[in-house]
Amino acid sequence: MESIDTLIHAHWLIPVNTKREVLNNHSIAVQHGKIIAIEPTDKAKKHYQAQHEYSMNSHAVLPGLINAHTHASMSLMRGFADDLPLMSWLQDHIWPAEQKHVSDDFVAVGTELAMIEMLRAGTTCFNDMYFYPEVVARVALDAGMRVSVGLIVIDFPSAWARNADEYIDKGLSLFDDLKGQSLVSTVFAPHAPYTVSDKPMNRLKVMADELGRPIHTHVHETAFEVEESIKKINKRPLQHLDEMGLLSPSFMAVHMTQLTDEEIELVAERGVHVVHCPESNLKLASGFCPVDKLLSAGVNVTLGTDGAASNNDLSLFGEMRTAALLAKTVSGNAESLPAFQALEMCTINAAKALGLEDTIGSLEVGKAADIIAVDLNRPETLPVYSAVSQLVYACQSSQVSHVWVNGKLLLNDRQLCTMDWNKNRHDVLQWAQKLKNI
Ligand SMILES: [Zn+2]
């Protein structure tokens, strides 16, 4: 018998592999943070002697979910300014509050709140875009959660940087500081074509090419954004980005609710990844991302919650369900975005967009043990004809019982193992008092 760290027995094991298998009574063997075997439970019990053994007898065990677009610390502004269109929400409420309050501590407390919510909802990795990205990296590392840290760039000054060049310089220095951290990767994160001018955008492209990192930005979020660009430069933002050479397999375009058929062909041809944020788009009445057409064109589509200030939760279970329902209505086709494909969007597709597909996104030998267990033996998800259907269409995020990242247990039977909810709750309420008084 081989001695290993962890052995997880699953009633339903959904590795999210290319065969779209759902395995019954299989086990995952984990050693030094990596998956070393997946085999039938009766065999695994004979092969391995584990230090920690978990019997997930009524659970679906699957890869940790990946939130491909969020602004974690904006969880402090959840419910702060609801029922408004994007530009008024940003210009009259969110940006003034950020100008006044965003700081190292704001980002630390907000990101911790977001991470607690995400871990309890089965999210093991998030792709963030916010000020003080070094703080996001620090709190994620402290908790043992995986993060893709956005090196934010915006023309406006903030408490973190005075101008676009300073954002880029600070981002580059953080990129160097984070090298060698297995749980943290980086992406360049210019906010949007309408908030980042051409000069820094061009500089970012050169940096991203040199360093081999993706670029992650909001694009074609609203019709207003597209109209303003036509007024200003007589071009739609996507065309302008393409002329600058930005559209490539290293480009993640978030939202994309305003797309012509020609633009869908263009992003497919360029290998652009699309991050669909259906609940944020619905709440801000931004429009509908044509997911069905994008998938048919061969585009890699992933899912993000966006920040909690425009969603207002960070559950990818909710996001999968909304995405699947919306894709059917928008395309007029009930067969559009079936459950398994929705699950792929927040696992393997997101890993591909972030350049992390060799490490996460599916449960396969050699990959990191980023794993979640979801108890389906609940009134909300019985009977189970298809575990994947239940996960996408019926499951509540409170059914996530266990979460491992890099083989380390972060949620044990719904109890956080590395984060202090009572302390965070106290800090969140203090920040809420300050935000109320702007
Ligand atoms: Zn966003």
CSV table of C-alpha atoms and ligand atoms in Angstrom, one decimal:
chain,number,residue,atom,x,y,z
A,1,MET,CA,0.0,0.0,0.0
A,2,GLU,CA,1.3,3.4,-0.9
A,3,SER,CA,1.1,6.2,1.7
A,4,ILE,CA,-0.4,9.4,0.5
A,5,ASP,CA,-1.8,12.7,1.9
A,6,THR,CA,-5.5,12.5,0.9
A,7,LEU,CA,-8.0,10.1,-0.6
A,8,ILE,CA,-11.4,11.3,-1.6
A,9,HIS,CA,-14.2,8.8,-2.4
A,10,ALA,CA,-17.0,10.2,-4.5
A,11,HIS,CA,-20.4,8.9,-5.3
A,12,TRP,CA,-20.4,10.9,-8.5
A,13,LEU,CA,-17.0,12.0,-9.8
A,14,ILE,CA,-17.2,14.6,-12.5
A,15,PRO,CA,-13.7,15.3,-13.8
A,16,VAL,CA,-14.8,17.6,-16.6
A,17,ASN,CA,-12.6,15.8,-19.1
A,18,THR,CA,-12.9,15.8,-22.8
A,19,LYS,CA,-15.1,12.7,-22.7
A,20,ARG,CA,-17.5,14.5,-20.4
A,21,GLU,CA,-17.5,11.5,-18.1
A,22,VAL,CA,-19.5,11.1,-14.9
A,23,LEU,CA,-17.9,8.3,-12.9
A,24,ASN,CA,-19.7,6.4,-10.2
A,25,ASN,CA,-17.9,5.3,-7.0
A,26,HIS,CA,-14.5,6.6,-8.0
A,27,SER,CA,-11.8,8.0,-5.8
A,28,ILE,CA,-9.1,10.7,-6.1
A,29,ALA,CA,-5.6,10.2,-4.7
A,30,VAL,CA,-3.8,13.4,-3.7
A,31,GLN,CA,-0.1,13.7,-2.9
A,32,HIS,CA,1.9,17.0,-2.4
A,33,GLY,CA,-1.1,19.0,-3.6
A,34,LYS,CA,-1.4,17.1,-6.9
A,35,ILE,CA,-3.8,14.5,-8.2
A,36,ILE,CA,-1.8,11.2,-8.6
A,37,ALA,CA,-4.6,8.8,-9.4
A,38,ILE,CA,-8.3,8.6,-10.2
A,39,GLU,CA,-9.7,5.0,-10.0
A,40,PRO,CA,-12.6,2.9,-8.8
A,41,THR,CA,-13.0,3.2,-5.0
A,42,ASP,CA,-12.6,-0.5,-4.3
A,43,LYS,CA,-9.2,-0.5,-6.1
A,44,ALA,CA,-8.1,2.9,-4.5
A,45,LYS,CA,-8.8,1.5,-1.0
A,46,LYS,CA,-6.5,-1.4,-1.7
A,47,HIS,CA,-3.7,0.8,-3.3
A,48,TYR,CA,-3.5,3.7,-0.9
A,49,GLN,CA,-3.1,4.4,2.8
A,50,ALA,CA,-4.1,8.0,3.2
A,51,GLN,CA,-3.4,10.4,6.1
A,52,HIS,CA,-6.8,12.0,5.5
A,53,GLU,CA,-9.7,10.0,4.0
A,54,TYR,CA,-13.1,11.5,3.0
A,55,SER,CA,-16.1,9.5,2.1
A,56,MET,CA,-18.4,11.7,0.0
A,57,ASN,CA,-21.1,9.1,-0.2
A,58,SER,CA,-23.9,11.4,-1.3
A,59,HIS,CA,-21.8,13.9,-3.1
A,60,ALA,CA,-20.8,15.1,-6.5
A,61,VAL,CA,-17.0,15.7,-6.5
A,62,LEU,CA,-15.8,18.0,-9.3
A,63,PRO,CA,-13.1,20.6,-10.1
A,64,GLY,CA,-13.1,23.8,-8.0
A,65,LEU,CA,-15.1,26.5,-9.9
A,66,ILE,CA,-13.2,29.4,-11.4
A,67,ASN,CA,-14.7,32.9,-11.4
A,68,ALA,CA,-13.2,34.4,-14.6
A,69,HIS,CA,-14.2,38.0,-13.7
A,70,THR,CA,-14.8,39.7,-10.4
A,71,HIS,CA,-13.8,42.8,-8.4
A,72,ALA,CA,-13.6,41.0,-5.0
A,73,SER,CA,-13.3,43.9,-2.7
A,74,MET,CA,-16.5,45.5,-4.2
A,75,SER,CA,-18.3,43.0,-1.9
A,76,LEU,CA,-18.1,45.9,0.6
A,77,MET,CA,-20.5,47.8,-1.8
A,78,ARG,CA,-23.0,45.0,-2.1
A,79,GLY,CA,-26.4,46.7,-2.2
A,80,PHE,CA,-24.8,50.1,-2.0
A,81,ALA,CA,-26.4,51.5,-5.2
A,82,ASP,CA,-28.9,49.2,-6.8
A,83,ASP,CA,-31.4,49.6,-9.6
A,84,LEU,CA,-29.4,52.0,-11.8
A,85,PRO,CA,-27.9,51.8,-15.3
A,86,LEU,CA,-24.2,51.3,-15.7
A,87,MET,CA,-22.9,54.8,-16.2
A,88,SER,CA,-25.0,56.5,-13.5
A,89,TRP,CA,-24.2,53.6,-11.1
A,90,LEU,CA,-20.4,54.1,-11.8
A,91,GLN,CA,-20.2,57.8,-12.1
A,92,ASP,CA,-22.6,58.9,-9.4
A,93,HIS,CA,-22.1,56.2,-6.8
A,94,ILE,CA,-19.4,53.7,-7.2
A,95,TRP,CA,-16.5,55.9,-8.4
A,96,PRO,CA,-17.1,58.7,-5.8
A,97,ALA,CA,-17.2,56.1,-3.0
A,98,GLU,CA,-14.0,54.5,-4.3
A,99,GLN,CA,-12.2,57.8,-4.6
A,100,LYS,CA,-13.0,58.5,-1.0
A,101,HIS,CA,-12.5,55.2,0.6
A,102,VAL,CA,-10.4,52.7,-1.3
A,103,SER,CA,-7.3,51.8,0.7
A,104,ASP,CA,-5.1,48.8,1.6
A,105,ASP,CA,-7.5,47.9,4.4
A,106,PHE,CA,-10.7,48.4,2.3
A,107,VAL,CA,-9.3,45.9,-0.2
A,108,ALA,CA,-8.1,43.5,2.4
A,109,VAL,CA,-11.4,43.4,4.2
A,110,GLY,CA,-13.5,43.3,1.0
A,111,THR,CA,-11.5,40.6,-0.6
A,112,GLU,CA,-11.6,38.5,2.5
A,113,LEU,CA,-15.4,38.8,2.5
A,114,ALA,CA,-15.6,37.8,-1.1
A,115,MET,CA,-13.2,34.9,-0.6
A,116,ILE,CA,-15.3,33.6,2.3
A,117,GLU,CA,-18.4,33.8,0.2
A,118,MET,CA,-16.7,32.2,-2.8
A,119,LEU,CA,-15.1,29.3,-0.9
A,120,ARG,CA,-18.5,28.5,0.7
A,121,ALA,CA,-19.9,28.4,-2.8
A,122,GLY,CA,-17.3,26.1,-4.3
A,123,THR,CA,-15.1,28.7,-6.1
A,124,THR,CA,-11.4,27.9,-5.7
A,125,CYS,CA,-9.9,30.5,-8.0
A,126,PHE,CA,-11.0,34.0,-9.0
A,127,ASN,CA,-9.7,36.4,-11.7
A,128,ASP,CA,-9.7,39.8,-10.0
A,129,MET,CA,-9.6,43.4,-11.2
A,130,TYR,CA,-9.2,46.1,-8.6
A,131,PHE,CA,-6.9,48.6,-7.0
A,132,TYR,CA,-4.2,47.4,-4.5
A,133,PRO,CA,-3.7,44.0,-6.3
A,134,GLU,CA,-0.8,43.2,-4.0
A,135,VAL,CA,-3.3,43.1,-1.2
A,136,VAL,CA,-5.6,40.8,-3.1
A,137,ALA,CA,-2.6,38.5,-3.6
A,138,ARG,CA,-1.6,38.7,0.0
A,139,VAL,CA,-5.0,37.8,1.5
A,140,ALA,CA,-5.5,35.0,-1.0
A,141,LEU,CA,-2.1,33.5,-0.2
A,142,ASP,CA,-2.8,33.8,3.6
A,143,ALA,CA,-6.0,31.8,3.1
A,144,GLY,CA,-4.5,29.3,0.6
A,145,MET,CA,-7.0,30.3,-2.1
A,146,ARG,CA,-5.9,30.4,-5.8
A,147,VAL,CA,-6.1,33.8,-7.5
A,148,SER,CA,-5.4,35.4,-10.8
A,149,VAL,CA,-4.5,38.9,-9.8
A,150,GLY,CA,-5.4,41.6,-12.3
A,151,LEU,CA,-2.7,44.3,-12.7
A,152,ILE,CA,-5.2,47.1,-13.0
A,153,VAL,CA,-4.7,50.1,-15.4
A,154,ILE,CA,-7.0,53.1,-15.7
A,155,ASP,CA,-6.4,56.7,-16.8
A,156,PHE,CA,-7.9,58.1,-13.6
A,157,PRO,CA,-5.9,58.7,-10.4
A,158,SER,CA,-6.7,56.7,-7.3
A,159,ALA,CA,-5.2,56.2,-3.9
A,160,TRP,CA,-3.1,53.4,-5.5
A,161,ALA,CA,-1.6,55.2,-8.5
A,162,ARG,CA,-1.6,58.7,-10.1
A,163,ASN,CA,-1.8,57.9,-13.8
A,164,ALA,CA,-1.7,55.0,-16.3
A,165,ASP,CA,2.1,54.8,-16.4
A,166,GLU,CA,2.3,54.5,-12.6
A,167,TYR,CA,-0.4,51.7,-12.7
A,168,ILE,CA,1.6,49.8,-15.2
A,169,ASP,CA,4.9,50.3,-13.4
A,170,LYS,CA,3.4,49.2,-10.1
A,171,GLY,CA,1.8,46.2,-11.8
A,172,LEU,CA,5.1,45.2,-13.3
A,173,SER,CA,6.8,45.3,-10.0
A,174,LEU,CA,4.1,43.2,-8.5
A,175,PHE,CA,4.5,40.7,-11.4
A,176,ASP,CA,8.1,40.4,-10.4
A,177,ASP,CA,7.3,40.0,-6.7
A,178,LEU,CA,4.8,37.2,-7.3
A,179,LYS,CA,7.0,35.1,-9.6
A,180,GLY,CA,7.3,31.6,-8.2
A,181,GLN,CA,4.0,31.7,-6.1
A,182,SER,CA,2.2,28.6,-7.2
A,183,LEU,CA,-1.2,29.8,-6.1
A,184,VAL,CA,-1.0,33.3,-7.7
A,185,SER,CA,-0.8,34.2,-11.3
A,186,THR,CA,-1.2,37.6,-12.9
A,187,VAL,CA,-3.1,39.1,-15.9
A,188,PHE,CA,-2.9,42.6,-17.2
A,189,ALA,CA,-6.2,44.3,-16.4
A,190,PRO,CA,-6.9,47.6,-18.3
A,191,HIS,CA,-10.4,48.6,-17.1
A,192,ALA,CA,-12.0,49.3,-20.5
A,193,PRO,CA,-11.3,50.9,-23.8
A,194,TYR,CA,-13.2,54.0,-22.7
A,195,THR,CA,-11.2,54.4,-19.5
A,196,VAL,CA,-7.7,53.5,-20.8
A,197,SER,CA,-6.3,55.6,-23.6
A,198,ASP,CA,-4.3,54.3,-26.5
A,199,LYS,CA,-0.8,55.0,-25.3
A,200,PRO,CA,-1.0,52.9,-22.1
A,201,MET,CA,-3.1,50.2,-24.0
A,202,ASN,CA,-0.2,49.9,-26.5
A,203,ARG,CA,2.4,49.8,-23.8
A,204,LEU,CA,0.4,47.0,-22.1
A,205,LYS,CA,0.2,45.0,-25.3
A,206,VAL,CA,4.0,45.1,-25.6
A,207,MET,CA,4.4,44.0,-21.9
A,208,ALA,CA,1.8,41.3,-22.2
A,209,ASP,CA,3.5,39.8,-25.3
A,210,GLU,CA,7.0,40.0,-23.6
A,211,LEU,CA,5.9,38.5,-20.4
A,212,GLY,CA,3.4,36.0,-21.9
A,213,ARG,CA,0.5,37.1,-19.7
A,214,PRO,CA,-3.1,37.5,-20.8
A,215,ILE,CA,-5.0,40.9,-21.0
A,216,HIS,CA,-8.4,41.1,-19.3
A,217,THR,CA,-10.7,44.0,-19.9
A,218,HIS,CA,-14.4,45.1,-20.1
A,219,VAL,CA,-15.4,45.3,-23.8
A,220,HIS,CA,-18.8,46.2,-25.4
A,221,GLU,CA,-20.6,46.1,-22.1
A,222,THR,CA,-23.3,48.5,-23.2
A,223,ALA,CA,-24.7,50.0,-26.3
A,224,PHE,CA,-23.8,53.4,-24.9
A,225,GLU,CA,-20.1,52.5,-24.8
A,226,VAL,CA,-20.2,51.5,-28.5
A,227,GLU,CA,-22.1,54.7,-29.5
A,228,GLU,CA,-19.7,56.9,-27.6
A,229,SER,CA,-16.7,55.3,-29.3
A,230,ILE,CA,-18.4,55.8,-32.8
A,231,LYS,CA,-18.9,59.5,-31.9
A,232,LYS,CA,-15.4,59.9,-30.7
A,233,ILE,CA,-13.2,57.9,-33.1
A,234,ASN,CA,-15.8,56.8,-35.6
A,235,LYS,CA,-15.1,53.1,-34.8
A,236,ARG,CA,-16.6,50.5,-32.5
A,237,PRO,CA,-14.3,49.6,-29.6
A,238,LEU,CA,-13.6,46.0,-30.9
A,239,GLN,CA,-12.4,47.3,-34.2
A,240,HIS,CA,-10.1,49.8,-32.5
A,241,LEU,CA,-8.7,47.1,-30.2
A,242,ASP,CA,-8.1,44.9,-33.2
A,243,GLU,CA,-6.3,47.6,-35.1
A,244,MET,CA,-4.0,48.0,-32.1
A,245,GLY,CA,-3.2,44.3,-32.4
A,246,LEU,CA,-4.8,43.4,-29.0
A,247,LEU,CA,-7.3,40.8,-30.1
A,248,SER,CA,-5.5,37.4,-29.8
A,249,PRO,CA,-5.6,34.1,-27.8
A,250,SER,CA,-4.2,36.1,-24.9
A,251,PHE,CA,-7.1,38.5,-24.7
A,252,MET,CA,-10.1,38.1,-22.4
A,253,ALA,CA,-13.1,40.3,-23.4
A,254,VAL,CA,-15.5,40.7,-20.5
A,255,HIS,CA,-19.3,41.2,-21.1
A,256,MET,CA,-19.5,41.5,-25.0
A,257,THR,CA,-23.3,42.2,-25.0
A,258,GLN,CA,-23.1,44.2,-28.2
A,259,LEU,CA,-21.8,42.1,-31.1
A,260,THR,CA,-22.5,42.0,-34.8
A,261,ASP,CA,-22.2,38.7,-36.7
A,262,GLU,CA,-19.0,40.1,-38.2
A,263,GLU,CA,-17.6,40.8,-34.8
A,264,ILE,CA,-18.4,37.3,-33.6
A,265,GLU,CA,-16.4,36.0,-36.7
A,266,LEU,CA,-13.6,38.3,-35.8
A,267,VAL,CA,-13.2,37.2,-32.2
A,268,ALA,CA,-13.4,33.6,-33.3
A,269,GLU,CA,-10.7,34.1,-35.8
A,270,ARG,CA,-8.4,36.0,-33.4
A,271,GLY,CA,-8.9,33.3,-30.6
A,272,VAL,CA,-10.3,35.8,-28.1
A,273,HIS,CA,-11.8,34.4,-24.9
A,274,VAL,CA,-15.2,35.8,-23.9
A,275,VAL,CA,-16.1,36.2,-20.2
A,276,HIS,CA,-19.9,36.2,-19.9
A,277,CYS,CA,-21.3,37.8,-16.8
A,278,PRO,CA,-25.1,37.3,-17.3
A,279,GLU,CA,-26.4,38.4,-13.9
A,280,SER,CA,-24.4,41.7,-13.9
A,281,ASN,CA,-25.6,42.3,-17.4
A,282,LEU,CA,-29.2,41.6,-16.5
A,283,LYS,CA,-29.1,43.8,-13.4
A,284,LEU,CA,-27.5,46.8,-15.1
A,285,ALA,CA,-29.8,46.2,-18.2
A,286,SER,CA,-26.6,46.1,-20.3
A,287,GLY,CA,-27.8,43.7,-22.9
A,288,PHE,CA,-27.4,40.0,-23.8
A,289,CYS,CA,-24.2,38.3,-24.7
A,290,PRO,CA,-24.9,36.1,-27.7
A,291,VAL,CA,-23.4,33.0,-26.1
A,292,ASP,CA,-25.1,30.5,-28.4
A,293,LYS,CA,-23.6,32.2,-31.5
A,294,LEU,CA,-20.2,32.6,-29.9
A,295,LEU,CA,-20.1,28.9,-29.0
A,296,SER,CA,-21.2,27.9,-32.5
A,297,ALA,CA,-18.4,30.0,-33.9
A,298,GLY,CA,-15.9,28.1,-31.8
A,299,VAL,CA,-15.2,30.9,-29.2
A,300,ASN,CA,-14.0,29.9,-25.8
A,301,VAL,CA,-16.7,31.3,-23.4
A,302,THR,CA,-16.2,31.5,-19.7
A,303,LEU,CA,-18.3,32.8,-16.8
A,304,GLY,CA,-17.8,35.6,-14.2
A,305,THR,CA,-20.0,37.0,-11.5
A,306,ASP,CA,-18.5,40.6,-11.9
A,307,GLY,CA,-18.4,42.3,-8.5
A,308,ALA,CA,-21.0,41.8,-5.8
A,309,ALA,CA,-22.1,45.5,-6.2
A,310,SER,CA,-23.6,44.6,-9.6
A,311,ASN,CA,-24.8,41.0,-9.2
A,312,ASN,CA,-25.3,40.9,-6.0
A,313,ASP,CA,-23.7,37.6,-5.1
A,314,LEU,CA,-20.6,35.7,-6.1
A,315,SER,CA,-22.1,32.2,-6.6
A,316,LEU,CA,-21.1,30.5,-9.8
A,317,PHE,CA,-23.9,28.0,-9.3
A,318,GLY,CA,-26.3,30.9,-9.7
A,319,GLU,CA,-24.3,32.2,-12.7
A,320,MET,CA,-24.3,28.8,-14.5
A,321,ARG,CA,-28.0,28.5,-14.1
A,322,THR,CA,-28.7,32.0,-15.3
A,323,ALA,CA,-26.3,31.6,-18.2
A,324,ALA,CA,-28.0,28.3,-19.3
A,325,LEU,CA,-31.5,29.8,-19.0
A,326,LEU,CA,-30.6,33.0,-20.7
A,327,ALA,CA,-28.8,31.3,-23.6
A,328,LYS,CA,-31.9,29.4,-24.4
A,329,THR,CA,-34.2,32.4,-24.4
A,330,VAL,CA,-31.8,34.7,-26.3
A,331,SER,CA,-31.3,32.0,-29.0
A,332,GLY,CA,-34.9,30.8,-29.0
A,333,ASN,CA,-33.5,27.3,-28.7
A,334,ALA,CA,-34.0,25.1,-25.6
A,335,GLU,CA,-31.0,22.9,-26.6
A,336,SER,CA,-28.6,25.8,-26.4
A,337,LEU,CA,-26.0,25.8,-23.6
A,338,PRO,CA,-26.8,22.4,-22.1
A,339,ALA,CA,-25.8,21.8,-18.4
A,340,PHE,CA,-22.4,20.2,-19.1
A,341,GLN,CA,-21.3,23.0,-21.3
A,342,ALA,CA,-22.3,25.5,-18.6
A,343,LEU,CA,-20.2,23.6,-16.1
A,344,GLU,CA,-17.2,23.7,-18.5
A,345,MET,CA,-17.6,27.4,-18.8
A,346,CYS,CA,-16.6,27.9,-15.1
A,347,THR,CA,-14.0,25.1,-15.0
A,348,ILE,CA,-11.9,24.1,-18.0
A,349,ASN,CA,-12.9,27.0,-20.3
A,350,ALA,CA,-11.9,29.5,-17.6
A,351,ALA,CA,-8.6,27.8,-16.9
A,352,LYS,CA,-7.9,28.0,-20.7
A,353,ALA,CA,-8.6,31.7,-20.8
A,354,LEU,CA,-6.3,32.4,-17.8
A,355,GLY,CA,-3.5,30.2,-19.3
A,356,LEU,CA,-3.9,27.8,-16.4
A,357,GLU,CA,-5.3,24.7,-18.2
A,358,ASP,CA,-2.2,22.6,-17.4
A,359,THR,CA,-2.8,23.2,-13.6
A,360,ILE,CA,-6.6,23.6,-13.0
A,361,GLY,CA,-10.0,23.3,-14.6
A,362,SER,CA,-10.4,19.6,-14.6
A,363,LEU,CA,-9.6,16.6,-12.3
A,364,GLU,CA,-6.8,14.8,-14.1
A,365,VAL,CA,-3.6,13.1,-13.0
A,366,GLY,CA,-0.8,15.7,-12.7
A,367,LYS,CA,-3.1,18.6,-12.2
A,368,ALA,CA,-3.5,20.5,-8.9
A,369,ALA,CA,-6.0,19.1,-6.4
A,370,ASP,CA,-8.4,22.0,-6.5
A,371,ILE,CA,-11.5,20.0,-5.7
A,372,ILE,CA,-15.0,20.5,-4.3
A,373,ALA,CA,-17.7,18.2,-2.9
A,374,VAL,CA,-21.3,19.0,-3.3
A,375,ASP,CA,-23.9,17.1,-1.2
A,376,LEU,CA,-26.8,16.2,-3.6
A,377,ASN,CA,-28.7,14.3,-0.9
A,378,ARG,CA,-30.9,17.3,-0.2
A,379,PRO,CA,-34.5,18.1,-1.0
A,380,GLU,CA,-33.4,20.7,-3.5
A,381,THR,CA,-31.5,18.1,-5.7
A,382,LEU,CA,-33.3,14.8,-5.3
A,383,PRO,CA,-33.8,12.6,-7.2
A,384,VAL,CA,-30.6,12.5,-9.1
A,385,TYR,CA,-31.1,11.3,-12.7
A,386,SER,CA,-28.2,13.5,-13.8
A,387,ALA,CA,-25.7,14.9,-11.3
A,388,VAL,CA,-24.6,17.6,-13.8
A,389,SER,CA,-28.2,18.7,-14.4
A,390,GLN,CA,-28.8,19.0,-10.6
A,391,LEU,CA,-25.6,21.0,-10.2
A,392,VAL,CA,-26.5,23.5,-12.9
A,393,TYR,CA,-30.3,23.8,-12.6
A,394,ALA,CA,-31.2,23.0,-9.0
A,395,CYS,CA,-28.2,23.1,-6.6
A,396,GLN,CA,-27.8,25.8,-3.9
A,397,SER,CA,-24.3,26.9,-3.2
A,398,SER,CA,-24.9,26.0,0.5
A,399,GLN,CA,-24.7,22.4,-0.7
A,400,VAL,CA,-20.9,22.7,-1.1
A,401,SER,CA,-19.6,20.8,1.9
A,402,HIS,CA,-15.8,20.5,1.2
A,403,VAL,CA,-13.3,22.5,-0.7
A,404,TRP,CA,-9.6,21.7,-1.3
A,405,VAL,CA,-7.1,24.0,-3.1
A,406,ASN,CA,-3.7,22.6,-4.0
A,407,GLY,CA,-4.6,19.6,-1.9
A,408,LYS,CA,-5.2,21.7,1.2
A,409,LEU,CA,-8.6,21.5,2.9
A,410,LEU,CA,-10.1,25.1,3.1
A,411,LEU,CA,-13.7,24.2,3.8
A,412,ASN,CA,-14.5,21.2,6.0
A,413,ASP,CA,-18.2,20.2,6.3
A,414,ARG,CA,-19.0,23.9,5.6
A,415,GLN,CA,-16.5,25.2,8.3
A,416,LEU,CA,-13.8,27.5,7.0
A,417,CYS,CA,-10.4,26.1,7.9
A,418,THR,CA,-8.1,29.0,7.1
A,419,MET,CA,-10.3,32.2,7.4
A,420,ASP,CA,-11.9,33.9,10.4
A,421,TRP,CA,-15.5,34.8,9.6
A,422,ASN,CA,-16.1,36.5,13.0
A,423,LYS,CA,-13.2,38.8,12.5
A,424,ASN,CA,-14.0,39.6,8.9
A,425,ARG,CA,-17.7,40.2,9.8
A,426,HIS,CA,-16.6,42.8,12.5
A,427,ASP,CA,-14.3,44.6,9.9
A,428,VAL,CA,-17.0,44.5,7.2
A,429,LEU,CA,-19.6,46.2,9.5
A,430,GLN,CA,-17.0,48.9,10.4
A,431,TRP,CA,-16.4,49.6,6.7
A,432,ALA,CA,-20.2,49.7,6.0
A,433,GLN,CA,-20.5,52.5,8.7
A,434,LYS,CA,-17.9,54.6,6.9
A,435,LEU,CA,-19.4,54.0,3.4
A,436,LYS,CA,-22.9,55.0,4.6
A,437,ASN,CA,-21.5,58.4,5.6
A,438,ILE,CA,-20.1,59.6,2.2
B,1,ZN,ZN,-16.4,44.1,-14.1
